[in-house]
Amino acid sequence: MMRWDPRIEEMPRDELRKMQYKLLKTLVYRLYSFSEFYHDRMKETGVHPDDIRSLDDVTKLPFMFKHDLRDNYPDKLFTASQDERVRYHVSSGTTGKPTVVGYTQKDLDGWTTSLARGLTSIGLGRGDIIQVSYGYGLFTGGLGLHYGAERIGATVLPTSVGNTERQIELMQDLHSTAIACTPSYLLHMGEVAEKMGISIAKDTDLRCSILGAEPWSERMRVRIEEWLGIKAYDIYGTSELSGPMFTECSEQDGVHIWSDLALVEIIDPKTGESLQPGEQGEVTVTMLQKEALPIIRYRIGDISSIDDDVCSCGRTHPRIRRIAGRVDDMLIIRGINVFPSQVEYTLMTIPEVGQHFQIVVDRKGALDDMLVRVELKQEYFSDKLSDLMHIRDRVEARLKNALNVNVNVDLLEPGTLPRFEGKSKKVVDKRSL
Amino acid sequence: MDADKYLMKQISVFSENRPGRLAAIAHALGEEKVNILAFTIAESEGFGVVRALVDQPEKAHKKLSACGFNVAFTDVIAVKMKDEPGGLYRIAKSLGEAGINIEYAYAYSGKQQAVLILRLDNANEAIGVIQKSGGELLESSHAI
């Protein structure tokens, strides 16, 4: 198996941690001295760089949030002067002001390195033709993949987003072997290709895809791999980390977070406490080598867990599991954290009900009341009420088991629940808190 | 005698328990000119099953399925009853004595006769029992 950077990728855990500690310590001293924002933040929290005596002491440091980036728009957080910055990216401000991230040359190198390692780990390299169908421009996706692909010696086809028919023609004519795009765009491409009479599986040289920038599921992976006849790999990143995007390796068993670049923690979004490997919580990242924009314990808002076992590919760097949802989606029912994705996952294992669901939360007296509305599939409809009640009881029992919360279930006629494109609004919270 | 000709195809429709659902079912059947001969609603918390004997069960099934309803056929039998005191007793007694369980039943009283529609755990046996005790069954090929 090829490694881009074997020394780092296979470095024993304790050495990795030592390296992370050194980088963290240096970073904190530097920020305390040169970042007014972070200096003040540390003072408020009552922590001094001297308090960081081990890697675990990272938990003493204050968090950063999206609003910190927004409040300091456009460039108040930068710790590299303008003449040291070589690029900006800007994330769209769907919920307010946009956020600006900046890069020194070293920052860009770290970003490119993370992708060079990732692309190599899924078997890409010299001789491959990588079609980059992420947007180029202020969005980080296109250029990130572009430089990573060039670094490993692959040929880049920078198609960006749109003009799908032309993308498919180029894919055929220039023999793309890999494509990087959002999973929904790839599905769209598959459909357009079929309309053109082209089978991606049979009529192209495509053999893998690098998919991210929006949430997707294992079910979608199976569908893409079977339908299009190509491997589908997850890639994870967010513009606020200014660069590094991380990918799965050929094992397809979680996204490797390169420890020399990023320190990842999973925290309880309510209490801010650190959680153990395997426990689900909010992804929180410290970028260990950033120069232009400090990112310390930045709370991304995505829900996942860390897999701390050494991957069967032999790389020692920890992996994070598929993103289960957003903290904003998290429901607290009688003090217990519930994610709509858990409900979806459980329902997928019950053949009698369809994939569509809706969660309705209300308050009965002093207690939270959670109702899950599901559709009964035609083939499981029985004239006997007792059969139907049995199905409902079984769905209730399975959900209770998965969520640790009592759930009521409503069986609905098929087609009753609203269908959503893209991000679904599957929760109705009627509680007035 | 072939018991099959007495097995009637009842249509059963899954329905949420909320206003307008029966109207939606009835509207769909009306559009197809399907006549409802008898029907009943069994309800549980939140949902129910609408059961109906209609003159054109296949057409009804097709239409309701196309409208997105969950539909199933269920075999029932229809017994003519004397529309007088004791009419129901005679039928129920003979089934009880034969150890045949009634899962559910509904009835209507028409101009010419009263009819009891029965869903049984053993319809074939019941057909014999009813006929032996002098009861008369409607044939599925006849419109009731």
mmCIF file with all atom_site columns, C-alpha atoms in Angstrom, chain A residues 235-391:
data_model
loop_
_atom_site.group_PDB
_atom_site.id
_atom_site.type_symbol
_atom_site.label_atom_id
_atom_site.label_alt_id
_atom_site.label_comp_id
_atom_site.label_asym_id
_atom_site.label_entity_id
_atom_site.label_seq_id
_atom_site.pdbx_PDB_ins_code
_atom_site.Cartn_x
_atom_site.Cartn_y
_atom_site.Cartn_z
_atom_site.occupancy
_atom_site.B_iso_or_equiv
_atom_site.pdbx_formal_charge
_atom_site.auth_seq_id
_atom_site.auth_comp_id
_atom_site.auth_asym_id
_atom_site.auth_atom_id
_atom_site.pdbx_PDB_model_num
ATOM 1   C CA . ILE A 1 235 ? -13.837 13.494 2.421  1.00 0.00 ? 235 ILE A CA 1
ATOM 2   C CA . TYR A 1 236 ? -14.275 15.836 5.370  1.00 0.00 ? 236 TYR A CA 1
ATOM 3   C CA . GLY A 1 237 ? -13.367 19.416 5.942  1.00 0.00 ? 237 GLY A CA 1
ATOM 4   C CA . THR A 1 238 ? -14.881 22.741 6.666  1.00 0.00 ? 238 THR A CA 1
ATOM 5   C CA . SER A 1 239 ? -13.793 26.102 5.386  1.00 0.00 ? 239 SER A CA 1
ATOM 6   C CA . GLU A 1 240 ? -13.208 27.481 8.869  1.00 0.00 ? 240 GLU A CA 1
ATOM 7   C CA . LEU A 1 241 ? -10.323 25.071 9.385  1.00 0.00 ? 241 LEU A CA 1
ATOM 8   C CA . SER A 1 242 ? -8.826  26.984 6.478  1.00 0.00 ? 242 SER A CA 1
ATOM 9   C CA . GLY A 1 243 ? -7.753  24.166 4.327  1.00 0.00 ? 243 GLY A CA 1
ATOM 10  C CA . PRO A 1 244 ? -6.970  20.678 5.351  1.00 0.00 ? 244 PRO A CA 1
ATOM 11  C CA . MET A 1 245 ? -9.516  18.287 4.125  1.00 0.00 ? 245 MET A CA 1
ATOM 12  C CA . PHE A 1 246 ? -9.290  14.739 5.304  1.00 0.00 ? 246 PHE A CA 1
ATOM 13  C CA . THR A 1 247 ? -10.306 11.553 3.541  1.00 0.00 ? 247 THR A CA 1
ATOM 14  C CA . GLU A 1 248 ? -10.963 7.927  4.157  1.00 0.00 ? 248 GLU A CA 1
ATOM 15  C CA . CYS A 1 249 ? -8.284  5.448  3.148  1.00 0.00 ? 249 CYS A CA 1
ATOM 16  C CA . SER A 1 250 ? -8.843  2.392  0.966  1.00 0.00 ? 250 SER A CA 1
ATOM 17  C CA . GLU A 1 251 ? -10.422 0.647  3.995  1.00 0.00 ? 251 GLU A CA 1
ATOM 18  C CA . GLN A 1 252 ? -13.413 3.046  3.832  1.00 0.00 ? 252 GLN A CA 1
ATOM 19  C CA . ASP A 1 253 ? -13.608 2.904  7.588  1.00 0.00 ? 253 ASP A CA 1
ATOM 20  C CA . GLY A 1 254 ? -13.603 6.477  8.828  1.00 0.00 ? 254 GLY A CA 1
ATOM 21  C CA . VAL A 1 255 ? -11.793 9.662  7.879  1.00 0.00 ? 255 VAL A CA 1
ATOM 22  C CA . HIS A 1 256 ? -8.132  9.898  8.996  1.00 0.00 ? 256 HIS A CA 1
ATOM 23  C CA . ILE A 1 257 ? -7.397  13.161 10.761 1.00 0.00 ? 257 ILE A CA 1
ATOM 24  C CA . TRP A 1 258 ? -3.690  13.844 10.325 1.00 0.00 ? 258 TRP A CA 1
ATOM 25  C CA . SER A 1 259 ? -2.441  14.407 13.849 1.00 0.00 ? 259 SER A CA 1
ATOM 26  C CA . ASP A 1 260 ? 0.482   16.617 12.908 1.00 0.00 ? 260 ASP A CA 1
ATOM 27  C CA . LEU A 1 261 ? -1.942  19.081 11.355 1.00 0.00 ? 261 LEU A CA 1
ATOM 28  C CA . ALA A 1 262 ? -5.003  18.837 13.558 1.00 0.00 ? 262 ALA A CA 1
ATOM 29  C CA . LEU A 1 263 ? -5.902  17.798 17.063 1.00 0.00 ? 263 LEU A CA 1
ATOM 30  C CA . VAL A 1 264 ? -9.458  16.512 17.097 1.00 0.00 ? 264 VAL A CA 1
ATOM 31  C CA . GLU A 1 265 ? -11.616 16.206 20.200 1.00 0.00 ? 265 GLU A CA 1
ATOM 32  C CA . ILE A 1 266 ? -15.186 15.098 20.653 1.00 0.00 ? 266 ILE A CA 1
ATOM 33  C CA . ILE A 1 267 ? -17.010 17.076 23.290 1.00 0.00 ? 267 ILE A CA 1
ATOM 34  C CA . ASP A 1 268 ? -20.412 17.042 24.880 1.00 0.00 ? 268 ASP A CA 1
ATOM 35  C CA . PRO A 1 269 ? -22.133 19.979 23.151 1.00 0.00 ? 269 PRO A CA 1
ATOM 36  C CA . LYS A 1 270 ? -24.068 20.809 26.316 1.00 0.00 ? 270 LYS A CA 1
ATOM 37  C CA . THR A 1 271 ? -21.346 20.704 28.959 1.00 0.00 ? 271 THR A CA 1
ATOM 38  C CA . GLY A 1 272 ? -18.217 21.153 26.835 1.00 0.00 ? 272 GLY A CA 1
ATOM 39  C CA . GLU A 1 273 ? -16.651 18.117 28.509 1.00 0.00 ? 273 GLU A CA 1
ATOM 40  C CA . SER A 1 274 ? -14.347 15.869 26.547 1.00 0.00 ? 274 SER A CA 1
ATOM 41  C CA . LEU A 1 275 ? -15.804 12.537 25.515 1.00 0.00 ? 275 LEU A CA 1
ATOM 42  C CA . GLN A 1 276 ? -14.072 9.186  25.107 1.00 0.00 ? 276 GLN A CA 1
ATOM 43  C CA . PRO A 1 277 ? -13.353 7.476  21.798 1.00 0.00 ? 277 PRO A CA 1
ATOM 44  C CA . GLY A 1 278 ? -16.539 5.882  20.511 1.00 0.00 ? 278 GLY A CA 1
ATOM 45  C CA . GLU A 1 279 ? -18.775 8.398  22.262 1.00 0.00 ? 279 GLU A CA 1
ATOM 46  C CA . GLN A 1 280 ? -20.806 10.642 20.016 1.00 0.00 ? 280 GLN A CA 1
ATOM 47  C CA . GLY A 1 281 ? -20.515 14.402 20.376 1.00 0.00 ? 281 GLY A CA 1
ATOM 48  C CA . GLU A 1 282 ? -19.431 17.615 18.714 1.00 0.00 ? 282 GLU A CA 1
ATOM 49  C CA . VAL A 1 283 ? -16.305 17.619 16.566 1.00 0.00 ? 283 VAL A CA 1
ATOM 50  C CA . THR A 1 284 ? -13.861 20.177 17.956 1.00 0.00 ? 284 THR A CA 1
ATOM 51  C CA . VAL A 1 285 ? -10.604 20.870 16.181 1.00 0.00 ? 285 VAL A CA 1
ATOM 52  C CA . THR A 1 286 ? -7.345  22.631 16.953 1.00 0.00 ? 286 THR A CA 1
ATOM 53  C CA . MET A 1 287 ? -5.214  23.368 13.912 1.00 0.00 ? 287 MET A CA 1
ATOM 54  C CA . LEU A 1 288 ? -1.671  22.792 15.116 1.00 0.00 ? 288 LEU A CA 1
ATOM 55  C CA . GLN A 1 289 ? 0.361   24.449 12.381 1.00 0.00 ? 289 GLN A CA 1
ATOM 56  C CA . LYS A 1 290 ? -1.745  27.338 11.127 1.00 0.00 ? 290 LYS A CA 1
ATOM 57  C CA . GLU A 1 291 ? -0.022  30.646 10.686 1.00 0.00 ? 291 GLU A CA 1
ATOM 58  C CA . ALA A 1 292 ? -2.562  33.050 9.197  1.00 0.00 ? 292 ALA A CA 1
ATOM 59  C CA . LEU A 1 293 ? -5.642  32.274 11.265 1.00 0.00 ? 293 LEU A CA 1
ATOM 60  C CA . PRO A 1 294 ? -5.622  30.564 14.643 1.00 0.00 ? 294 PRO A CA 1
ATOM 61  C CA . ILE A 1 295 ? -8.145  27.832 15.130 1.00 0.00 ? 295 ILE A CA 1
ATOM 62  C CA . ILE A 1 296 ? -8.113  26.559 18.693 1.00 0.00 ? 296 ILE A CA 1
ATOM 63  C CA . ARG A 1 297 ? -10.756 24.142 19.935 1.00 0.00 ? 297 ARG A CA 1
ATOM 64  C CA . TYR A 1 298 ? -13.036 25.321 17.189 1.00 0.00 ? 298 TYR A CA 1
ATOM 65  C CA . ARG A 1 299 ? -16.498 23.843 17.562 1.00 0.00 ? 299 ARG A CA 1
ATOM 66  C CA . ILE A 1 300 ? -17.519 22.805 14.100 1.00 0.00 ? 300 ILE A CA 1
ATOM 67  C CA . GLY A 1 301 ? -21.066 21.855 15.014 1.00 0.00 ? 301 GLY A CA 1
ATOM 68  C CA . ASP A 1 302 ? -20.891 18.425 13.354 1.00 0.00 ? 302 ASP A CA 1
ATOM 69  C CA . ILE A 1 303 ? -21.713 15.328 15.350 1.00 0.00 ? 303 ILE A CA 1
ATOM 70  C CA . SER A 1 304 ? -19.389 12.343 15.162 1.00 0.00 ? 304 SER A CA 1
ATOM 71  C CA . SER A 1 305 ? -17.193 10.097 17.275 1.00 0.00 ? 305 SER A CA 1
ATOM 72  C CA . ILE A 1 306 ? -13.502 9.217  17.238 1.00 0.00 ? 306 ILE A CA 1
ATOM 73  C CA . ASP A 1 307 ? -12.245 5.765  16.371 1.00 0.00 ? 307 ASP A CA 1
ATOM 74  C CA . ASP A 1 308 ? -8.923  5.582  18.171 1.00 0.00 ? 308 ASP A CA 1
ATOM 75  C CA . ASP A 1 309 ? -7.936  2.059  17.089 1.00 0.00 ? 309 ASP A CA 1
ATOM 76  C CA . VAL A 1 310 ? -5.126  1.805  14.603 1.00 0.00 ? 310 VAL A CA 1
ATOM 77  C CA . CYS A 1 311 ? -6.722  1.418  11.180 1.00 0.00 ? 311 CYS A CA 1
ATOM 78  C CA . SER A 1 312 ? -6.185  -1.841 9.334  1.00 0.00 ? 312 SER A CA 1
ATOM 79  C CA . CYS A 1 313 ? -4.389  0.191  6.647  1.00 0.00 ? 313 CYS A CA 1
ATOM 80  C CA . GLY A 1 314 ? -1.625  0.630  9.220  1.00 0.00 ? 314 GLY A CA 1
ATOM 81  C CA . ARG A 1 315 ? -1.919  4.387  9.550  1.00 0.00 ? 315 ARG A CA 1
ATOM 82  C CA . THR A 1 316 ? -1.783  5.426  13.193 1.00 0.00 ? 316 THR A CA 1
ATOM 83  C CA . HIS A 1 317 ? -3.767  8.636  12.934 1.00 0.00 ? 317 HIS A CA 1
ATOM 84  C CA . PRO A 1 318 ? -7.217  8.597  14.563 1.00 0.00 ? 318 PRO A CA 1
ATOM 85  C CA . ARG A 1 319 ? -10.338 8.468  12.432 1.00 0.00 ? 319 ARG A CA 1
ATOM 86  C CA . ILE A 1 320 ? -13.667 10.149 12.821 1.00 0.00 ? 320 ILE A CA 1
ATOM 87  C CA . ARG A 1 321 ? -16.875 8.360  11.987 1.00 0.00 ? 321 ARG A CA 1
ATOM 88  C CA . ARG A 1 322 ? -19.347 9.491  9.379  1.00 0.00 ? 322 ARG A CA 1
ATOM 89  C CA . ILE A 1 323 ? -20.982 12.769 10.403 1.00 0.00 ? 323 ILE A CA 1
ATOM 90  C CA . ALA A 1 324 ? -24.219 11.829 12.148 1.00 0.00 ? 324 ALA A CA 1
ATOM 91  C CA . GLY A 1 325 ? -25.785 15.273 12.039 1.00 0.00 ? 325 GLY A CA 1
ATOM 92  C CA . ARG A 1 326 ? -25.448 18.843 13.243 1.00 0.00 ? 326 ARG A CA 1
ATOM 93  C CA . VAL A 1 327 ? -25.486 20.005 16.831 1.00 0.00 ? 327 VAL A CA 1
ATOM 94  C CA . ASP A 1 328 ? -28.245 22.394 15.759 1.00 0.00 ? 328 ASP A CA 1
ATOM 95  C CA . ASP A 1 329 ? -30.349 19.319 14.914 1.00 0.00 ? 329 ASP A CA 1
ATOM 96  C CA . MET A 1 330 ? -29.792 17.708 18.287 1.00 0.00 ? 330 MET A CA 1
ATOM 97  C CA . LEU A 1 331 ? -32.845 17.305 20.434 1.00 0.00 ? 331 LEU A CA 1
ATOM 98  C CA . ILE A 1 332 ? -32.738 17.022 24.161 1.00 0.00 ? 332 ILE A CA 1
ATOM 99  C CA . ILE A 1 333 ? -35.574 14.768 25.263 1.00 0.00 ? 333 ILE A CA 1
ATOM 100 C CA . ARG A 1 334 ? -35.905 14.360 29.007 1.00 0.00 ? 334 ARG A CA 1
ATOM 101 C CA . GLY A 1 335 ? -32.243 15.246 29.339 1.00 0.00 ? 335 GLY A CA 1
ATOM 102 C CA . ILE A 1 336 ? -31.066 12.749 26.745 1.00 0.00 ? 336 ILE A CA 1
ATOM 103 C CA . ASN A 1 337 ? -29.409 13.780 23.478 1.00 0.00 ? 337 ASN A CA 1
ATOM 104 C CA . VAL A 1 338 ? -31.310 12.503 20.480 1.00 0.00 ? 338 VAL A CA 1
ATOM 105 C CA . PHE A 1 339 ? -30.268 12.936 16.858 1.00 0.00 ? 339 PHE A CA 1
ATOM 106 C CA . PRO A 1 340 ? -32.691 12.598 13.963 1.00 0.00 ? 340 PRO A CA 1
ATOM 107 C CA . SER A 1 341 ? -30.020 10.505 12.229 1.00 0.00 ? 341 SER A CA 1
ATOM 108 C CA . GLN A 1 342 ? -30.328 7.851  14.968 1.00 0.00 ? 342 GLN A CA 1
ATOM 109 C CA . VAL A 1 343 ? -34.035 7.649  14.265 1.00 0.00 ? 343 VAL A CA 1
ATOM 110 C CA . GLU A 1 344 ? -33.360 7.345  10.541 1.00 0.00 ? 344 GLU A CA 1
ATOM 111 C CA . TYR A 1 345 ? -30.780 4.641  11.063 1.00 0.00 ? 345 TYR A CA 1
ATOM 112 C CA . THR A 1 346 ? -33.084 2.602  13.281 1.00 0.00 ? 346 THR A CA 1
ATOM 113 C CA . LEU A 1 347 ? -36.026 2.897  10.913 1.00 0.00 ? 347 LEU A CA 1
ATOM 114 C CA . MET A 1 348 ? -33.853 1.707  8.028  1.00 0.00 ? 348 MET A CA 1
ATOM 115 C CA . THR A 1 349 ? -33.559 -1.650 9.787  1.00 0.00 ? 349 THR A CA 1
ATOM 116 C CA . ILE A 1 350 ? -37.331 -2.117 10.059 1.00 0.00 ? 350 ILE A CA 1
ATOM 117 C CA . PRO A 1 351 ? -38.775 -3.280 6.719  1.00 0.00 ? 351 PRO A CA 1
ATOM 118 C CA . GLU A 1 352 ? -42.406 -2.546 7.607  1.00 0.00 ? 352 GLU A CA 1
ATOM 119 C CA . VAL A 1 353 ? -41.914 1.207  7.564  1.00 0.00 ? 353 VAL A CA 1
ATOM 120 C CA . GLY A 1 354 ? -40.601 3.470  4.827  1.00 0.00 ? 354 GLY A CA 1
ATOM 121 C CA . GLN A 1 355 ? -37.533 5.674  4.977  1.00 0.00 ? 355 GLN A CA 1
ATOM 122 C CA . HIS A 1 356 ? -39.523 8.831  5.533  1.00 0.00 ? 356 HIS A CA 1
ATOM 123 C CA . PHE A 1 357 ? -40.204 10.014 9.040  1.00 0.00 ? 357 PHE A CA 1
ATOM 124 C CA . GLN A 1 358 ? -41.024 13.029 11.095 1.00 0.00 ? 358 GLN A CA 1
ATOM 125 C CA . ILE A 1 359 ? -40.241 13.717 14.722 1.00 0.00 ? 359 ILE A CA 1
ATOM 126 C CA . VAL A 1 360 ? -42.722 15.754 16.729 1.00 0.00 ? 360 VAL A CA 1
ATOM 127 C CA . VAL A 1 361 ? -41.628 16.904 20.151 1.00 0.00 ? 361 VAL A CA 1
ATOM 128 C CA . ASP A 1 362 ? -44.105 18.345 22.601 1.00 0.00 ? 362 ASP A CA 1
ATOM 129 C CA . ARG A 1 363 ? -44.472 18.770 26.292 1.00 0.00 ? 363 ARG A CA 1
ATOM 130 C CA . LYS A 1 364 ? -47.112 16.844 28.201 1.00 0.00 ? 364 LYS A CA 1
ATOM 131 C CA . GLY A 1 365 ? -47.318 18.378 31.633 1.00 0.00 ? 365 GLY A CA 1
ATOM 132 C CA . ALA A 1 366 ? -43.722 18.674 32.787 1.00 0.00 ? 366 ALA A CA 1
ATOM 133 C CA . LEU A 1 367 ? -42.428 15.906 30.570 1.00 0.00 ? 367 LEU A CA 1
ATOM 134 C CA . ASP A 1 368 ? -41.115 15.929 27.034 1.00 0.00 ? 368 ASP A CA 1
ATOM 135 C CA . ASP A 1 369 ? -43.086 13.793 24.671 1.00 0.00 ? 369 ASP A CA 1
ATOM 136 C CA . MET A 1 370 ? -41.519 12.439 21.515 1.00 0.00 ? 370 MET A CA 1
ATOM 137 C CA . LEU A 1 371 ? -43.594 11.170 18.644 1.00 0.00 ? 371 LEU A CA 1
ATOM 138 C CA . VAL A 1 372 ? -42.126 9.568  15.550 1.00 0.00 ? 372 VAL A CA 1
ATOM 139 C CA . ARG A 1 373 ? -44.395 9.465  12.543 1.00 0.00 ? 373 ARG A CA 1
ATOM 140 C CA . VAL A 1 374 ? -43.649 6.759  9.999  1.00 0.00 ? 374 VAL A CA 1
ATOM 141 C CA . GLU A 1 375 ? -45.348 5.435  6.914  1.00 0.00 ? 375 GLU A CA 1
ATOM 142 C CA . LEU A 1 376 ? -46.613 1.871  6.738  1.00 0.00 ? 376 LEU A CA 1
ATOM 143 C CA . LYS A 1 377 ? -45.441 0.046  3.623  1.00 0.00 ? 377 LYS A CA 1
ATOM 144 C CA . GLN A 1 378 ? -48.140 -1.455 1.403  1.00 0.00 ? 378 GLN A CA 1
ATOM 145 C CA . GLU A 1 379 ? -46.712 -4.978 1.461  1.00 0.00 ? 379 GLU A CA 1
ATOM 146 C CA . TYR A 1 380 ? -46.923 -5.081 5.248  1.00 0.00 ? 380 TYR A CA 1
ATOM 147 C CA . PHE A 1 381 ? -50.465 -3.806 5.547  1.00 0.00 ? 381 PHE A CA 1
ATOM 148 C CA . SER A 1 382 ? -52.713 -6.314 7.229  1.00 0.00 ? 382 SER A CA 1
ATOM 149 C CA . ASP A 1 383 ? -56.450 -6.224 7.649  1.00 0.00 ? 383 ASP A CA 1
ATOM 150 C CA . LYS A 1 384 ? -55.961 -7.268 11.256 1.00 0.00 ? 384 LYS A CA 1
ATOM 151 C CA . LEU A 1 385 ? -55.668 -4.407 13.719 1.00 0.00 ? 385 LEU A CA 1
ATOM 152 C CA . SER A 1 386 ? -53.612 -6.593 16.032 1.00 0.00 ? 386 SER A CA 1
ATOM 153 C CA . ASP A 1 387 ? -50.960 -7.043 13.321 1.00 0.00 ? 387 ASP A CA 1
ATOM 154 C CA . LEU A 1 388 ? -50.786 -3.292 12.829 1.00 0.00 ? 388 LEU A CA 1
ATOM 155 C CA . MET A 1 389 ? -50.564 -2.645 16.533 1.00 0.00 ? 389 MET A CA 1
ATOM 156 C CA . HIS A 1 390 ? -47.796 -5.205 16.722 1.00 0.00 ? 390 HIS A CA 1
ATOM 157 C CA . ILE A 1 391 ? -45.823 -3.359 14.029 1.00 0.00 ? 391 ILE A CA 1
#
